[in-house]
PDB file of N, CA and C in Angstrom:
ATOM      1  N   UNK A   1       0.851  -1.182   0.000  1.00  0.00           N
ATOM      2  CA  UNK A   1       0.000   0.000   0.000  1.00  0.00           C
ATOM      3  C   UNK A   1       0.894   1.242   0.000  1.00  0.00           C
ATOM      4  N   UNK A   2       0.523   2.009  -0.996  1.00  0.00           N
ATOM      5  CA  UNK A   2       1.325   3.574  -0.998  1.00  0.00           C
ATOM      6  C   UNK A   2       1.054   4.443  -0.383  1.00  0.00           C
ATOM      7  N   UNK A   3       1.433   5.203   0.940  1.00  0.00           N
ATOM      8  CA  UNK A   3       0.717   6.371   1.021  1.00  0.00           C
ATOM      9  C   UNK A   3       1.731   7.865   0.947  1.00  0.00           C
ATOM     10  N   UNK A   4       0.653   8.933   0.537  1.00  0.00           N
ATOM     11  CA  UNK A   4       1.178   9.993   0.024  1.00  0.00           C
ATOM     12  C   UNK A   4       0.860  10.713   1.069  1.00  0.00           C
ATOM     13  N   UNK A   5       1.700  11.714   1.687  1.00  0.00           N
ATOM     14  CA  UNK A   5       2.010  12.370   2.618  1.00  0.00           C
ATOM     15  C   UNK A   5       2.179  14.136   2.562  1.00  0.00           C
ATOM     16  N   UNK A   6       0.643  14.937   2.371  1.00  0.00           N
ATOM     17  CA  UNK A   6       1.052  16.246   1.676  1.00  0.00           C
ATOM     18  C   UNK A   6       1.371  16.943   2.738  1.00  0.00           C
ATOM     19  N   UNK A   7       2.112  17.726   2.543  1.00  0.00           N
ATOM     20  CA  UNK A   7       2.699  18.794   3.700  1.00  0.00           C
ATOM     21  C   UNK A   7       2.423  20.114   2.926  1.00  0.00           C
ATOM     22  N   UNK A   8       2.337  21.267   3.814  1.00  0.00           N
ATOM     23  CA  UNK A   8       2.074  22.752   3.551  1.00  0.00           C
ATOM     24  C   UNK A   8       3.320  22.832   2.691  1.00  0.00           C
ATOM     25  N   UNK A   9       3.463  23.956   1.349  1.00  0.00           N
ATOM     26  CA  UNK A   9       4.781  24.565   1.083  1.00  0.00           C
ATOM     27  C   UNK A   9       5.463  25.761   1.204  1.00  0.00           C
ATOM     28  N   UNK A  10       4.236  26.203   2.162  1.00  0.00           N
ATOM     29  CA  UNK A  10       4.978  27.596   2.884  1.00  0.00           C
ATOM     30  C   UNK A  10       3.895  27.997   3.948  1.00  0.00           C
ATOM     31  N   UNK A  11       4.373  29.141   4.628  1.00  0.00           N
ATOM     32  CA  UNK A  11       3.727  29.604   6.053  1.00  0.00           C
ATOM     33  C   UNK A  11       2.600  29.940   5.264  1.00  0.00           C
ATOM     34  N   UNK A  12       1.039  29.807   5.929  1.00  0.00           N
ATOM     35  CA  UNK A  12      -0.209  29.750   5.511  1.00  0.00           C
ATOM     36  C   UNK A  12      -0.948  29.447   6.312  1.00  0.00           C
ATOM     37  N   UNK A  13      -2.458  29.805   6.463  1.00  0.00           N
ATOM     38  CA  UNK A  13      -3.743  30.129   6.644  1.00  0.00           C
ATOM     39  C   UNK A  13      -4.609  28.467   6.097  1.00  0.00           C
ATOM     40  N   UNK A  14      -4.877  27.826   7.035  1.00  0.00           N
ATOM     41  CA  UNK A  14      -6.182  27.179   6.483  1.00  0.00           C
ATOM     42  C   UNK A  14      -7.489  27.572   5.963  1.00  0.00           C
ATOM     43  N   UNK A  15      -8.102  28.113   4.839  1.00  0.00           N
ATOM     44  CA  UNK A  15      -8.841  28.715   4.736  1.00  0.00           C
ATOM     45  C   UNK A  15     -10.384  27.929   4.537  1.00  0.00           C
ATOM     46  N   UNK A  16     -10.120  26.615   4.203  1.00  0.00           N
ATOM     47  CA  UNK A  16     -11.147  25.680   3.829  1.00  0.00           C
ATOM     48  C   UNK A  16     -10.610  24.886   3.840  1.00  0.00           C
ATOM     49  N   UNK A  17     -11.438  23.753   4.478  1.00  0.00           N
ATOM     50  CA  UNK A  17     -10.940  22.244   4.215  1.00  0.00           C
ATOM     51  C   UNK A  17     -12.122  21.370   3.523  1.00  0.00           C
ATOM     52  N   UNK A  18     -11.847  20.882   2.627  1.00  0.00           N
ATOM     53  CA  UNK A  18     -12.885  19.895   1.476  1.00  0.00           C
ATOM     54  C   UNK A  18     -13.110  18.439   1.664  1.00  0.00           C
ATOM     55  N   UNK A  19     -12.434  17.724   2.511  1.00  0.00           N
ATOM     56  CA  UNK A  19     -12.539  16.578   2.610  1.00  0.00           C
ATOM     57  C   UNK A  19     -12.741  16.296   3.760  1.00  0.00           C
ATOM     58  N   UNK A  20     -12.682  14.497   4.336  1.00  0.00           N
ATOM     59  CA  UNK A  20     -12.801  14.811   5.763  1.00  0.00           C
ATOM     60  C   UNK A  20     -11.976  12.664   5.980  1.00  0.00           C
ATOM     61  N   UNK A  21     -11.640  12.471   6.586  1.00  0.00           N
ATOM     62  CA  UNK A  21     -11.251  11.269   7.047  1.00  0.00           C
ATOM     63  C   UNK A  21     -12.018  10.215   6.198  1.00  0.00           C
ATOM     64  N   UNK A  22     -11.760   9.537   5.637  1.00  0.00           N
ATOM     65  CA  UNK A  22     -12.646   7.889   5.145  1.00  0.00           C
ATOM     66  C   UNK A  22     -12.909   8.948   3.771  1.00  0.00           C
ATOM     67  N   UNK A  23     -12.750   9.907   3.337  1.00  0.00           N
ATOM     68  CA  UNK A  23     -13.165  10.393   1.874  1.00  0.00           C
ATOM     69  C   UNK A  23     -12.381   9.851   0.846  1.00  0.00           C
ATOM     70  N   UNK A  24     -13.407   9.532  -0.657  1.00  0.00           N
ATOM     71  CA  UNK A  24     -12.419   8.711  -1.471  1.00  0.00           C
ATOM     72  C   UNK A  24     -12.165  10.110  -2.710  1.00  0.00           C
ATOM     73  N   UNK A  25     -10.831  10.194  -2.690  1.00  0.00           N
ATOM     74  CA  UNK A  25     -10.446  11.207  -3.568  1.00  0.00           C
ATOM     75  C   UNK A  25      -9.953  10.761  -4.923  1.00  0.00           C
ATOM     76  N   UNK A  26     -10.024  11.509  -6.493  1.00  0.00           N
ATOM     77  CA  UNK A  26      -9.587  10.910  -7.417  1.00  0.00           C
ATOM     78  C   UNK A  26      -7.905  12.170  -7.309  1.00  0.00           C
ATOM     79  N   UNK A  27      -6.933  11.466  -8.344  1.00  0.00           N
ATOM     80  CA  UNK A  27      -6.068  12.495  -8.492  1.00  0.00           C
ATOM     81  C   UNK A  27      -6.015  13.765  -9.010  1.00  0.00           C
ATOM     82  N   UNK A  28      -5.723  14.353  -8.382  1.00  0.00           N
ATOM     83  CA  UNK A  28      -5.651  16.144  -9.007  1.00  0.00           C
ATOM     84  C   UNK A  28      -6.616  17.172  -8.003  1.00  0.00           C
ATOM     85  N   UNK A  29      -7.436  16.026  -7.026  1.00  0.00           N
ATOM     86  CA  UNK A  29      -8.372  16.543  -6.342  1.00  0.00           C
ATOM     87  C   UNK A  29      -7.857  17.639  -5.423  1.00  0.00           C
ATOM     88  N   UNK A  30      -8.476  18.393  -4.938  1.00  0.00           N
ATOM     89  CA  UNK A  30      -8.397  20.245  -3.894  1.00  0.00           C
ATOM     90  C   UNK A  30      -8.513  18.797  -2.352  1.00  0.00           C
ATOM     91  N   UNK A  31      -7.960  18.861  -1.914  1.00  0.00           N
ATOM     92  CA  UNK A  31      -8.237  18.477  -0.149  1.00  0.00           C
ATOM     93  C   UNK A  31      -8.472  19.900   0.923  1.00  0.00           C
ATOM     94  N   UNK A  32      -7.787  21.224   0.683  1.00  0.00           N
ATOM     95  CA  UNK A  32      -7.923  22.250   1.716  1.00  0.00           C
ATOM     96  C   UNK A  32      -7.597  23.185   0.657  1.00  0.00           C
ATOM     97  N   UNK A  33      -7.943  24.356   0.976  1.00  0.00           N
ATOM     98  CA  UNK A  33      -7.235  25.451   0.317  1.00  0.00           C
ATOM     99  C   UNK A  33      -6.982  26.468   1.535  1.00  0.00           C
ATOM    100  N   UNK A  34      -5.737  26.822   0.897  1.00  0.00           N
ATOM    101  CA  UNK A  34      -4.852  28.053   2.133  1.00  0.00           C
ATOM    102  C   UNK A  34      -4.810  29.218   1.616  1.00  0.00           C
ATOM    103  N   UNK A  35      -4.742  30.092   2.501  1.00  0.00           N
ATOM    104  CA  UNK A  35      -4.415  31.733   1.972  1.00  0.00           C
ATOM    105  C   UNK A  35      -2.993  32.190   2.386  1.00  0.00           C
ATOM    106  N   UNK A  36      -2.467  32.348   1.769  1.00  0.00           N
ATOM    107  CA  UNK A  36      -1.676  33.318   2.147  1.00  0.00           C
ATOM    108  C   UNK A  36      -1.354  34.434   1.289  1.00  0.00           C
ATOM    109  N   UNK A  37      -0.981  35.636   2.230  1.00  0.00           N
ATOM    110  CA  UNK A  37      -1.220  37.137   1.452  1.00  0.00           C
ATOM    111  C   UNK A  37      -2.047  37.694   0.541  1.00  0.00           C
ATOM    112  N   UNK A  38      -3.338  36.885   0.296  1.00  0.00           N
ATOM    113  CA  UNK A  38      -4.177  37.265   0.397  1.00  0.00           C
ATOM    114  C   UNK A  38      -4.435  36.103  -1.062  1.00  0.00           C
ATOM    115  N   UNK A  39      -4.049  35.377  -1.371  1.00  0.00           N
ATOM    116  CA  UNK A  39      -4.173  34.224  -2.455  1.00  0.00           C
ATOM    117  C   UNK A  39      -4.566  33.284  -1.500  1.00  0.00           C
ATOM    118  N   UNK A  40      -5.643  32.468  -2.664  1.00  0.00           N
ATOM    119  CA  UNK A  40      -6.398  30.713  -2.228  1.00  0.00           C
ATOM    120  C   UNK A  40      -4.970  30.153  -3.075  1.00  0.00           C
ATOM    121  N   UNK A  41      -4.459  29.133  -2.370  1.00  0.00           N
ATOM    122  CA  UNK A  41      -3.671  28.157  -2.552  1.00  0.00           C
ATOM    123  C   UNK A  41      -4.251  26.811  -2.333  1.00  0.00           C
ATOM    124  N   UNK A  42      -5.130  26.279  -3.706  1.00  0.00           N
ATOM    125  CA  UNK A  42      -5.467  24.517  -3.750  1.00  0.00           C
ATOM    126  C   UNK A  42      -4.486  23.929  -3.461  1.00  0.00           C
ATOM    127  N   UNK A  43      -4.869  22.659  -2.436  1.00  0.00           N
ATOM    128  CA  UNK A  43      -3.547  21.696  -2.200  1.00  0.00           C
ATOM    129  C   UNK A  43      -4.351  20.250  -2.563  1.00  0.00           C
ATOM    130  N   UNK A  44      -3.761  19.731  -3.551  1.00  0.00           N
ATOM    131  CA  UNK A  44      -4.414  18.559  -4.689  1.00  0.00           C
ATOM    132  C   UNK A  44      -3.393  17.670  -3.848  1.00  0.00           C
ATOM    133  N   UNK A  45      -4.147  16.317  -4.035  1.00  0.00           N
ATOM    134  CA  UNK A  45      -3.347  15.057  -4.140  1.00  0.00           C
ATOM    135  C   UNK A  45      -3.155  14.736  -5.394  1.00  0.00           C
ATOM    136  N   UNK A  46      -1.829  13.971  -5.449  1.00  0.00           N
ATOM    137  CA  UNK A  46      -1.290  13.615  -6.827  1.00  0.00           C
ATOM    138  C   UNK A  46      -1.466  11.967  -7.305  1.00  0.00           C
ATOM    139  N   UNK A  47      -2.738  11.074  -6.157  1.00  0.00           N
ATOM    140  CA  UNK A  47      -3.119   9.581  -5.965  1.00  0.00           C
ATOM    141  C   UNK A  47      -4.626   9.722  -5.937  1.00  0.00           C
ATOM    142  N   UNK A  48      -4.942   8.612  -6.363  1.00  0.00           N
ATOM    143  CA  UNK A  48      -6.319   8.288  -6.195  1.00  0.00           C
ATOM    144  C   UNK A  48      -6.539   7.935  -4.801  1.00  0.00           C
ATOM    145  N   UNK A  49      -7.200   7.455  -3.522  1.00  0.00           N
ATOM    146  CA  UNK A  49      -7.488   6.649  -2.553  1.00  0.00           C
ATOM    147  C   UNK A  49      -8.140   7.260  -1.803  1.00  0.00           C
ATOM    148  N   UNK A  50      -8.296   7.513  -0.816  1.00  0.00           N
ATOM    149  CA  UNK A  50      -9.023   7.274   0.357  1.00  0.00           C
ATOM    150  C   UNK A  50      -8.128   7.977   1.671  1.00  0.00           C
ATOM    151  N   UNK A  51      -8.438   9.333   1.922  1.00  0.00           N
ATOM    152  CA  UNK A  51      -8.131  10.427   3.003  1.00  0.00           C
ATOM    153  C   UNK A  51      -8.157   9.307   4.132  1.00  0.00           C
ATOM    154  N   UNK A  52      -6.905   8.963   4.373  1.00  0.00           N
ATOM    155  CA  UNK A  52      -6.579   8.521   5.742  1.00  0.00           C
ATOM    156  C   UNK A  52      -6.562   9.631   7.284  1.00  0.00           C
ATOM    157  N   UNK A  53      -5.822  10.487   7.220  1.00  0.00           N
ATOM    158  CA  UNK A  53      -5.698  11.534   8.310  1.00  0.00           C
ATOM    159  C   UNK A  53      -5.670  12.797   7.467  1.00  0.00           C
ATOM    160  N   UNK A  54      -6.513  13.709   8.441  1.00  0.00           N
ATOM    161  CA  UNK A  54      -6.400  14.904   8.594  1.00  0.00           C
ATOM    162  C   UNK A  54      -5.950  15.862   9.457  1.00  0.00           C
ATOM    163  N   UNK A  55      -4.537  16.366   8.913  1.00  0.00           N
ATOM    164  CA  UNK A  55      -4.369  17.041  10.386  1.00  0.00           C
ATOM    165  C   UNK A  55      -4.623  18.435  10.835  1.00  0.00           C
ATOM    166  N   UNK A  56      -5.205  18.802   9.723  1.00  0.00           N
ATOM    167  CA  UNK A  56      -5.707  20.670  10.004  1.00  0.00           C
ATOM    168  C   UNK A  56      -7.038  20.892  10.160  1.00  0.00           C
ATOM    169  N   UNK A  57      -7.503  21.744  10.538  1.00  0.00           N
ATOM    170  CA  UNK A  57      -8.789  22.622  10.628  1.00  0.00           C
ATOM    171  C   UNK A  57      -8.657  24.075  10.143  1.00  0.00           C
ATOM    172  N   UNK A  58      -9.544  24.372   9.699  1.00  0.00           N
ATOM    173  CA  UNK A  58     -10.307  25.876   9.000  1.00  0.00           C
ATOM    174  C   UNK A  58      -9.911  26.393  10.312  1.00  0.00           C
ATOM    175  N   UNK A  59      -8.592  27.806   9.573  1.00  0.00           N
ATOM    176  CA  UNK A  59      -8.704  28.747  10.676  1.00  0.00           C
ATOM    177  C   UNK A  59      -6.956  28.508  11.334  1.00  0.00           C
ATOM    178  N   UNK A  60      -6.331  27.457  11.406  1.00  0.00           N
ATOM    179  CA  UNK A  60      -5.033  26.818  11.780  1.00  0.00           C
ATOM    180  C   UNK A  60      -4.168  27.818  10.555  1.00  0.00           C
ATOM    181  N   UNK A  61      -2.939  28.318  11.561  1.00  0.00           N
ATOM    182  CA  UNK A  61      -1.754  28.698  11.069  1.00  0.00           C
ATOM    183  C   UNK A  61      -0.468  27.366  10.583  1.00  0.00           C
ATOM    184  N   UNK A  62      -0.839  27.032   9.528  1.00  0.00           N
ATOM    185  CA  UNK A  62       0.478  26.266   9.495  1.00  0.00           C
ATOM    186  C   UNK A  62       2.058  26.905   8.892  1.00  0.00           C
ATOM    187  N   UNK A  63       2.713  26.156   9.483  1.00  0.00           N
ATOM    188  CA  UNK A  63       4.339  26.688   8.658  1.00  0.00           C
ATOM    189  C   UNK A  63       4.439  25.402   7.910  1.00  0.00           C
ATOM    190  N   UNK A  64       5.581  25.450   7.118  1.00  0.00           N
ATOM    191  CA  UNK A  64       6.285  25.024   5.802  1.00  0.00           C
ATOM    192  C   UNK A  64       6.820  23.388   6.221  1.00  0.00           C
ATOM    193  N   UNK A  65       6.457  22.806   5.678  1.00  0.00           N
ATOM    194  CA  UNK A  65       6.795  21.781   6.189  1.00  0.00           C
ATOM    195  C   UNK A  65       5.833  20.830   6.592  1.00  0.00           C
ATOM    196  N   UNK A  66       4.419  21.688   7.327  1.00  0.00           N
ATOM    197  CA  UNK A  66       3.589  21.081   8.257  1.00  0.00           C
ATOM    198  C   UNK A  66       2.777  20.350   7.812  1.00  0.00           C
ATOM    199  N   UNK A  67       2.714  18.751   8.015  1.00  0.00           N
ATOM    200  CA  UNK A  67       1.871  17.357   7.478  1.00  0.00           C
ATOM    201  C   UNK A  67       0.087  18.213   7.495  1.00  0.00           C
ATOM    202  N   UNK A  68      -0.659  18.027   6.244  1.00  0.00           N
ATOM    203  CA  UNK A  68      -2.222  18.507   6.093  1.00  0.00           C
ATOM    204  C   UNK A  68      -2.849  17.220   6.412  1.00  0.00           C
ATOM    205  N   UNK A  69      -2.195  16.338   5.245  1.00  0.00           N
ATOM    206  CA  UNK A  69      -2.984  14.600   5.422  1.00  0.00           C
ATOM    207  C   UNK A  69      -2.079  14.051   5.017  1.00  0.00           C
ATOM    208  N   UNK A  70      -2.747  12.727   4.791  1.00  0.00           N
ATOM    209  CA  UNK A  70      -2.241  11.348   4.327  1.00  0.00           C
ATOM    210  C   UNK A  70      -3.304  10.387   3.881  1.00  0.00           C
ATOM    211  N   UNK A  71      -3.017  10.086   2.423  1.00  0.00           N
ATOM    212  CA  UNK A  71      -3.747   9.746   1.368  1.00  0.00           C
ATOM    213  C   UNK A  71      -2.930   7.900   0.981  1.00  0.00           C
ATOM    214  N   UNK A  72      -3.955   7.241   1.074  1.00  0.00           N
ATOM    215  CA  UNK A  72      -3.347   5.645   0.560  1.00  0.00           C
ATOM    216  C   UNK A  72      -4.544   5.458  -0.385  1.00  0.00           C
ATOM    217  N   UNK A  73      -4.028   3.932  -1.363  1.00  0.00           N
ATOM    218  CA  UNK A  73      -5.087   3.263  -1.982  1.00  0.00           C
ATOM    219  C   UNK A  73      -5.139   2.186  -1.300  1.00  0.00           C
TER     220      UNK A  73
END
């Protein structure tokens, strides 16, 4: 089993989150979108499967680096 592991790519704003735990996503799909400086930043998975963890909420400051989810088939 593969799983894909998206992390933030810079300091950012949770602005929406689209999915939720047990969701089955196709590839290319939006999971959260972030703001920063005043831009929506979509954060897509690049796998088909099934939203294992979520680790943010609407409203959370993340920095660069910081795990959003984790996506397996």
């Amino acid at each position: 089993m593969a799983v894909e592991e998206i992390h933030a790519e810079m300091v950012s704003s949770v602005w929406k989150v689209l999915v939720q735990p047990g969701s089955e996503v196709a590839a290319g799909d939006t999971l959260v979108i972030l703001e920063s400086m005043k831009m929506e930043i979509p954060v897509l998975t690049e796998r088909a499967g099934t939203v294992r963890e979520l680790h943010v909420v609407e409203g959370e400051v993340l920095q660069e680096g910081d795990l959003i989810a984790t996506v397996d088939d």
